[in-house]
PDB file of C-alpha atoms in Angstrom:
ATOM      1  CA  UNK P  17       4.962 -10.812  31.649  1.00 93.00           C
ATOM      2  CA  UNK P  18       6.580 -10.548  28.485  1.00 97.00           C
ATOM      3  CA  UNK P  19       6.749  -7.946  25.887  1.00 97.00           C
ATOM      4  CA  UNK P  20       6.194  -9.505  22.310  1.00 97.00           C
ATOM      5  CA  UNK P  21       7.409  -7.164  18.775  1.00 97.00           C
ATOM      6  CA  UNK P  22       6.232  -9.629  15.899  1.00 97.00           C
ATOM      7  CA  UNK P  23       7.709  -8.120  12.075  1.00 97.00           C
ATOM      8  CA  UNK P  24       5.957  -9.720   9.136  1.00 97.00           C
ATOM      9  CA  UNK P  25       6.893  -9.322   5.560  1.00 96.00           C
ATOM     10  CA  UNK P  26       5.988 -10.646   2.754  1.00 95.00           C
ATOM     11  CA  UNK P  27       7.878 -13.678   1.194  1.00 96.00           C
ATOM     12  CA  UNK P  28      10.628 -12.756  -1.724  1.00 92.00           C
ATOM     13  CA  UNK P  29       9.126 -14.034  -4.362  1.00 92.00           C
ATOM     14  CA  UNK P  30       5.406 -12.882  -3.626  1.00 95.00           C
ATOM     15  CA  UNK P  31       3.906  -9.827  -5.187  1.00 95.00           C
ATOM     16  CA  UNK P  32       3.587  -6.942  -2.908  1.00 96.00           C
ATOM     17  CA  UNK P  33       0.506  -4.596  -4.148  1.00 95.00           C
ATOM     18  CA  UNK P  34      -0.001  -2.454  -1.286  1.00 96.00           C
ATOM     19  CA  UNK P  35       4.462  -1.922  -1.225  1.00 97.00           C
ATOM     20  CA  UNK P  36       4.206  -1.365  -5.366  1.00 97.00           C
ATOM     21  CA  UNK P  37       1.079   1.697  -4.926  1.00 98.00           C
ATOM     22  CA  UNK P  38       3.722   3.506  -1.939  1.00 98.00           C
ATOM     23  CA  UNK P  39       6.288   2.950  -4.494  1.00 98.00           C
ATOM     24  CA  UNK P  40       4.298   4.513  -7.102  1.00 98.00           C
ATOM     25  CA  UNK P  41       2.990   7.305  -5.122  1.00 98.00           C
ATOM     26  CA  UNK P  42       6.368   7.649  -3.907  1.00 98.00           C
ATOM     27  CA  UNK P  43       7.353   8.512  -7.403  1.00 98.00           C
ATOM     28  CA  UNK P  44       4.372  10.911  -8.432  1.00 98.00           C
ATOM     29  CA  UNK P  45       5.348  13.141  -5.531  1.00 97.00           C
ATOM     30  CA  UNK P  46       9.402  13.525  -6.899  1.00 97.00           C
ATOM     31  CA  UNK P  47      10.792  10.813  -4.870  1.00 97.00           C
ATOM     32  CA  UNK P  48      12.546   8.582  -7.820  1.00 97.00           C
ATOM     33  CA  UNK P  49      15.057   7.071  -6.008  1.00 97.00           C
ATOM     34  CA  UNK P  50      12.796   4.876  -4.070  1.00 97.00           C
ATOM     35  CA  UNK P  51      12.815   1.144  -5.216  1.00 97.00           C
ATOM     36  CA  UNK P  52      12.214  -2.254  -3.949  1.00 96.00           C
ATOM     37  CA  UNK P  53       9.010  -0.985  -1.534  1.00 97.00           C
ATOM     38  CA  UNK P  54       7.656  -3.752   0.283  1.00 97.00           C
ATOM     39  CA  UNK P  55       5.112  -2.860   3.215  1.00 97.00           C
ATOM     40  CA  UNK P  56       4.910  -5.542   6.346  1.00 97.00           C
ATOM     41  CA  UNK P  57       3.095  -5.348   9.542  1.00 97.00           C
ATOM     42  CA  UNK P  58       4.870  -5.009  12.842  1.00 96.00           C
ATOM     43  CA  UNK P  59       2.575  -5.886  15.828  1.00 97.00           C
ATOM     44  CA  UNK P  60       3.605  -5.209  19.606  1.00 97.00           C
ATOM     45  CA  UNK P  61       1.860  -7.152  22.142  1.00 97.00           C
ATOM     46  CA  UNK P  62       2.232  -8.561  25.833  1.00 97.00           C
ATOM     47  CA  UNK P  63       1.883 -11.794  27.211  1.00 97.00           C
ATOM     48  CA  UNK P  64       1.086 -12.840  30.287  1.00 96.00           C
ATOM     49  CA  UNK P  65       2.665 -15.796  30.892  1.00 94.00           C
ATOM     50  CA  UNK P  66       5.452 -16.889  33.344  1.00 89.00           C
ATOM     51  CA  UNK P  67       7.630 -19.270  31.691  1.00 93.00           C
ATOM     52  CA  UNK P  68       9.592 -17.931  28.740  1.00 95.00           C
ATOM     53  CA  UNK P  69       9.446 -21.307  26.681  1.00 96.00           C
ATOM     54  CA  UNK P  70       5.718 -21.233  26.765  1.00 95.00           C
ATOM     55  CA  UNK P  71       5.309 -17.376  25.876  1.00 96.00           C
ATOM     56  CA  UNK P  72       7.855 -18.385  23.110  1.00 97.00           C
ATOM     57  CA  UNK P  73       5.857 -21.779  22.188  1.00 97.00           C
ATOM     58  CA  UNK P  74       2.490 -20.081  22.559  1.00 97.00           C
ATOM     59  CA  UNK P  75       3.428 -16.882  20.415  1.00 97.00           C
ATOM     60  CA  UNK P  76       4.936 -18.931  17.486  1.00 97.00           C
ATOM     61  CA  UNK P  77       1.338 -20.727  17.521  1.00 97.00           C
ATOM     62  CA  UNK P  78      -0.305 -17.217  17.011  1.00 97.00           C
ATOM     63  CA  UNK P  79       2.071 -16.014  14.422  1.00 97.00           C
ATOM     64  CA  UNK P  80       0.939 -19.444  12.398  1.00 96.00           C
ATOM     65  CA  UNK P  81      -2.802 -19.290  13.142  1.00 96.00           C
ATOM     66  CA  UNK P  82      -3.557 -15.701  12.766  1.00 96.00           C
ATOM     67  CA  UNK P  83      -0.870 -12.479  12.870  1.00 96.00           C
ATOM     68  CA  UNK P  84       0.781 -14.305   9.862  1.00 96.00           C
ATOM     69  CA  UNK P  85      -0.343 -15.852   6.550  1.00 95.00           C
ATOM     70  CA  UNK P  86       2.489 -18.500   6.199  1.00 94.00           C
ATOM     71  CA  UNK P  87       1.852 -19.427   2.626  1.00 95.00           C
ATOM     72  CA  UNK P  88       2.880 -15.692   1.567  1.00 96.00           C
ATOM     73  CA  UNK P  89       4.185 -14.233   4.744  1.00 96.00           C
ATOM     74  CA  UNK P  90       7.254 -14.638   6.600  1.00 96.00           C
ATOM     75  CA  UNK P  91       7.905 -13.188  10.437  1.00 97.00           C
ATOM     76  CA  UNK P  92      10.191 -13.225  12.618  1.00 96.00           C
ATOM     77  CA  UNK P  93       9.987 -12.030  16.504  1.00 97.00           C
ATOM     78  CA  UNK P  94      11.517 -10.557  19.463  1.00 97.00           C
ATOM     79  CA  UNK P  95      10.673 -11.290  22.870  1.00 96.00           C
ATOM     80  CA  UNK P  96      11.617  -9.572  26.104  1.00 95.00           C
ATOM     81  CA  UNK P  97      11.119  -9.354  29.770  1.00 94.00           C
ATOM     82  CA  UNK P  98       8.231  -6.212  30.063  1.00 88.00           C
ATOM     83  CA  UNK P  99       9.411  -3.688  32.056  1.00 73.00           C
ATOM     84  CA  UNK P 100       6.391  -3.471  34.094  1.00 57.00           C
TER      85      UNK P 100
ATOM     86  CA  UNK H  25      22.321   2.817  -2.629  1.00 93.00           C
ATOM     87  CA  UNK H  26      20.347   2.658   1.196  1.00 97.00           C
ATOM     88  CA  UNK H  27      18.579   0.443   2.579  1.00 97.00           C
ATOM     89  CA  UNK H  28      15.884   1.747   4.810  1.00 97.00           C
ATOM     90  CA  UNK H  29      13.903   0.334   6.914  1.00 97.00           C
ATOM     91  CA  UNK H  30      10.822   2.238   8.465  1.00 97.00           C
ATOM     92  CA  UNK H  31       8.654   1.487  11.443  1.00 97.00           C
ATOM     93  CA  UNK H  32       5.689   2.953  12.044  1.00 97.00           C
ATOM     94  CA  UNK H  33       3.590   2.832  15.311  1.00 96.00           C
ATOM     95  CA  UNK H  34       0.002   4.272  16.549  1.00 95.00           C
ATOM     96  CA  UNK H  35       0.545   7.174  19.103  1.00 95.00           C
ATOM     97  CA  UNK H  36      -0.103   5.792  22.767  1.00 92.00           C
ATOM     98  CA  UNK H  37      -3.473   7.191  23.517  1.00 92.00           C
ATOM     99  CA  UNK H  38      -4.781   6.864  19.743  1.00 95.00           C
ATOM    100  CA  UNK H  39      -7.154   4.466  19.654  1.00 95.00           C
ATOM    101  CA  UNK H  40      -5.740   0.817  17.702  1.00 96.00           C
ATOM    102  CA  UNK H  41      -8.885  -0.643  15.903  1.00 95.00           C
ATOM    103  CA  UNK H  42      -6.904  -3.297  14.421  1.00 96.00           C
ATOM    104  CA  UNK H  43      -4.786  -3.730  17.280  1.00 97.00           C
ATOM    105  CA  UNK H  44      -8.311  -4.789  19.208  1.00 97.00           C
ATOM    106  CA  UNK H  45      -9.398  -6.619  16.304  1.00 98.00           C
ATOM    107  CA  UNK H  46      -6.615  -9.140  16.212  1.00 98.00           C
ATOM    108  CA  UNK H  47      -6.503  -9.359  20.902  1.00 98.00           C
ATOM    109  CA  UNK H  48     -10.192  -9.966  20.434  1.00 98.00           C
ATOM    110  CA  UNK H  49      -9.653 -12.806  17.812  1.00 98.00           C
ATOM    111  CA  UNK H  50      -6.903 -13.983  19.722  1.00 98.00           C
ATOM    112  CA  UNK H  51      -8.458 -14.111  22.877  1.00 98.00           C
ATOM    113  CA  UNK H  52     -11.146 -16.277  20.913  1.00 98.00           C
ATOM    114  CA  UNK H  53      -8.756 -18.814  19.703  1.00 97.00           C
ATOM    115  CA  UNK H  54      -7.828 -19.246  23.420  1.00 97.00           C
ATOM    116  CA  UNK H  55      -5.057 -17.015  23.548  1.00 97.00           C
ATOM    117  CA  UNK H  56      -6.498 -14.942  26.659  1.00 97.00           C
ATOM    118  CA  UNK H  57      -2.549 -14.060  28.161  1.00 97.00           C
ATOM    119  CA  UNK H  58      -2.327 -11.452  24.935  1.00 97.00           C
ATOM    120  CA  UNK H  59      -2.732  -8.266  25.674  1.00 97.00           C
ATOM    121  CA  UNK H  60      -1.837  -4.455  24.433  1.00 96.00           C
ATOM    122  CA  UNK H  61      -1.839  -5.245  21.036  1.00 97.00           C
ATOM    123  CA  UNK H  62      -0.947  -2.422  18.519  1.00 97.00           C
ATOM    124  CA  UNK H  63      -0.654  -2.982  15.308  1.00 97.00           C
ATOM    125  CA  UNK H  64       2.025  -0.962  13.281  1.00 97.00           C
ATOM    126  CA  UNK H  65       4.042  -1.118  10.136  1.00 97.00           C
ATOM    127  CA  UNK H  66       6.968  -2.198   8.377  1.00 96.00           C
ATOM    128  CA  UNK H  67       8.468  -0.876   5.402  1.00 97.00           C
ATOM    129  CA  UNK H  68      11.183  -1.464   3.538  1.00 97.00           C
ATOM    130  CA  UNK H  69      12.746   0.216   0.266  1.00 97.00           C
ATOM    131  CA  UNK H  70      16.143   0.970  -1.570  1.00 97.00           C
ATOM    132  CA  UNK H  71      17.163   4.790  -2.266  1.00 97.00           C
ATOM    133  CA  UNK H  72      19.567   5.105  -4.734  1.00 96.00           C
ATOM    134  CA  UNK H  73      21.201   8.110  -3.631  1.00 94.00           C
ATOM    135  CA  UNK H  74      25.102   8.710  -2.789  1.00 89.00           C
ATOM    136  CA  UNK H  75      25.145  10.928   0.195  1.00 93.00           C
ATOM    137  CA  UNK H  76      23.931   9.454   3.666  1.00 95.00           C
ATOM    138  CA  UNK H  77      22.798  12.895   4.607  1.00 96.00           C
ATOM    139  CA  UNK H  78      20.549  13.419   1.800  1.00 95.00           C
ATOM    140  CA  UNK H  79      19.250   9.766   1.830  1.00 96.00           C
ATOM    141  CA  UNK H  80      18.345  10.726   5.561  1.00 97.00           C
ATOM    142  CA  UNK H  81      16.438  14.026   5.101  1.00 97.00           C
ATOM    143  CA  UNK H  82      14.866  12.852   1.558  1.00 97.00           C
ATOM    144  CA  UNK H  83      13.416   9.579   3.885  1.00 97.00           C
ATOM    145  CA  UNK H  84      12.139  11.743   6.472  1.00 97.00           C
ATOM    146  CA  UNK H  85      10.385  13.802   3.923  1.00 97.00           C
ATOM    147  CA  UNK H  86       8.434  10.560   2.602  1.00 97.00           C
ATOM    148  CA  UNK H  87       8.135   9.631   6.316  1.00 97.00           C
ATOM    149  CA  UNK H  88       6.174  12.851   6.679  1.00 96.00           C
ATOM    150  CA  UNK H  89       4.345  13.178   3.894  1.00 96.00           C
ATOM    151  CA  UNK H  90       3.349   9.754   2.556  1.00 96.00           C
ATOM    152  CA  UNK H  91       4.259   6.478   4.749  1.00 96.00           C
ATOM    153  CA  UNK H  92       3.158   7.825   8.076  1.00 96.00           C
ATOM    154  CA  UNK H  93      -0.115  10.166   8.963  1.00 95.00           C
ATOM    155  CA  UNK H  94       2.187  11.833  11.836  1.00 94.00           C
ATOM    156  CA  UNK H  95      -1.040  12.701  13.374  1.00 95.00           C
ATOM    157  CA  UNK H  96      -1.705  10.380  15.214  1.00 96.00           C
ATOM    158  CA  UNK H  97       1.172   7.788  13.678  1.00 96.00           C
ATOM    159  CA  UNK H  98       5.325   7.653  15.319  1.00 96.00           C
ATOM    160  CA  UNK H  99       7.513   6.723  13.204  1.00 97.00           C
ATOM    161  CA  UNK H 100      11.496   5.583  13.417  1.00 96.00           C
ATOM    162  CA  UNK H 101      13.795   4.226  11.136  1.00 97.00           C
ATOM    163  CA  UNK H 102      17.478   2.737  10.545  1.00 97.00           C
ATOM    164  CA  UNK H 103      19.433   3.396   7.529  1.00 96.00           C
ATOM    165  CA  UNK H 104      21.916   1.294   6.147  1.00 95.00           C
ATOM    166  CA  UNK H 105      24.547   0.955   3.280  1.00 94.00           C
ATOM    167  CA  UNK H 106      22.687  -1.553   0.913  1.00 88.00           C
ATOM    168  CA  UNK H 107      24.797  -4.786   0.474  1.00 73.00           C
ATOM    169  CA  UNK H 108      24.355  -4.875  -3.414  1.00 58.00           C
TER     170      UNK H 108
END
């Protein structure tokens, strides 16, 4: 079993709507000193395989078919023994 | 100038709709050893503000009041001296 943390943000480069609107509202409420917002997605998740190069082969597939949109997203991952 | 970083999680024992949403759609593509999946956030942004201490308590204010719904959201986040 393997606990999974998957962090995706979105490419430099690539306009960040939802990370300019925090920024903004950021800014209406006094806090002017915020810049450079950008909002990702970080997704925890467990696998349950037994082999670490297949959780790790296997995860990188779902990162590329669905958690991620590669053309506009980067991620990168951590993956770890779960505890249980 | 700060760099912050900002994760924020569901509660465990809050319902995750689109945690279940993307297990289910995984589970669909084949991926059946996912489990637990929570989806959570990941936010980045610059503060342009001299003193650590203030950068601190000015984040946790925006923590509080705009990035997070502490509810039924955790958040954490890491703080460091921005490179440019």
């Amino acid at each position: 079993m393997w606990k999974a943390v998957v962090y995706v943000t979105v490419k430099e480069g690539v306009l960040d709507p939802e990370g300019q609107a925090v920024e903004r509202a950021l800014h209406s409420l006094g806090y002017g000193e915020a810049s450079g917002v950008r909002v990702g997605k970080y997704i925890e998740l467990t696998l349950d395989t037994a082999d670490r190069d297949e959780a790790e082969s296997r995860l990188k597939q779902m990162c590329e078919k669905l958690l991620t949109n590669p053309v506009v997203e980067d991620y990168r991952y951590e993956l770890e023994v779960a505890s249980s």
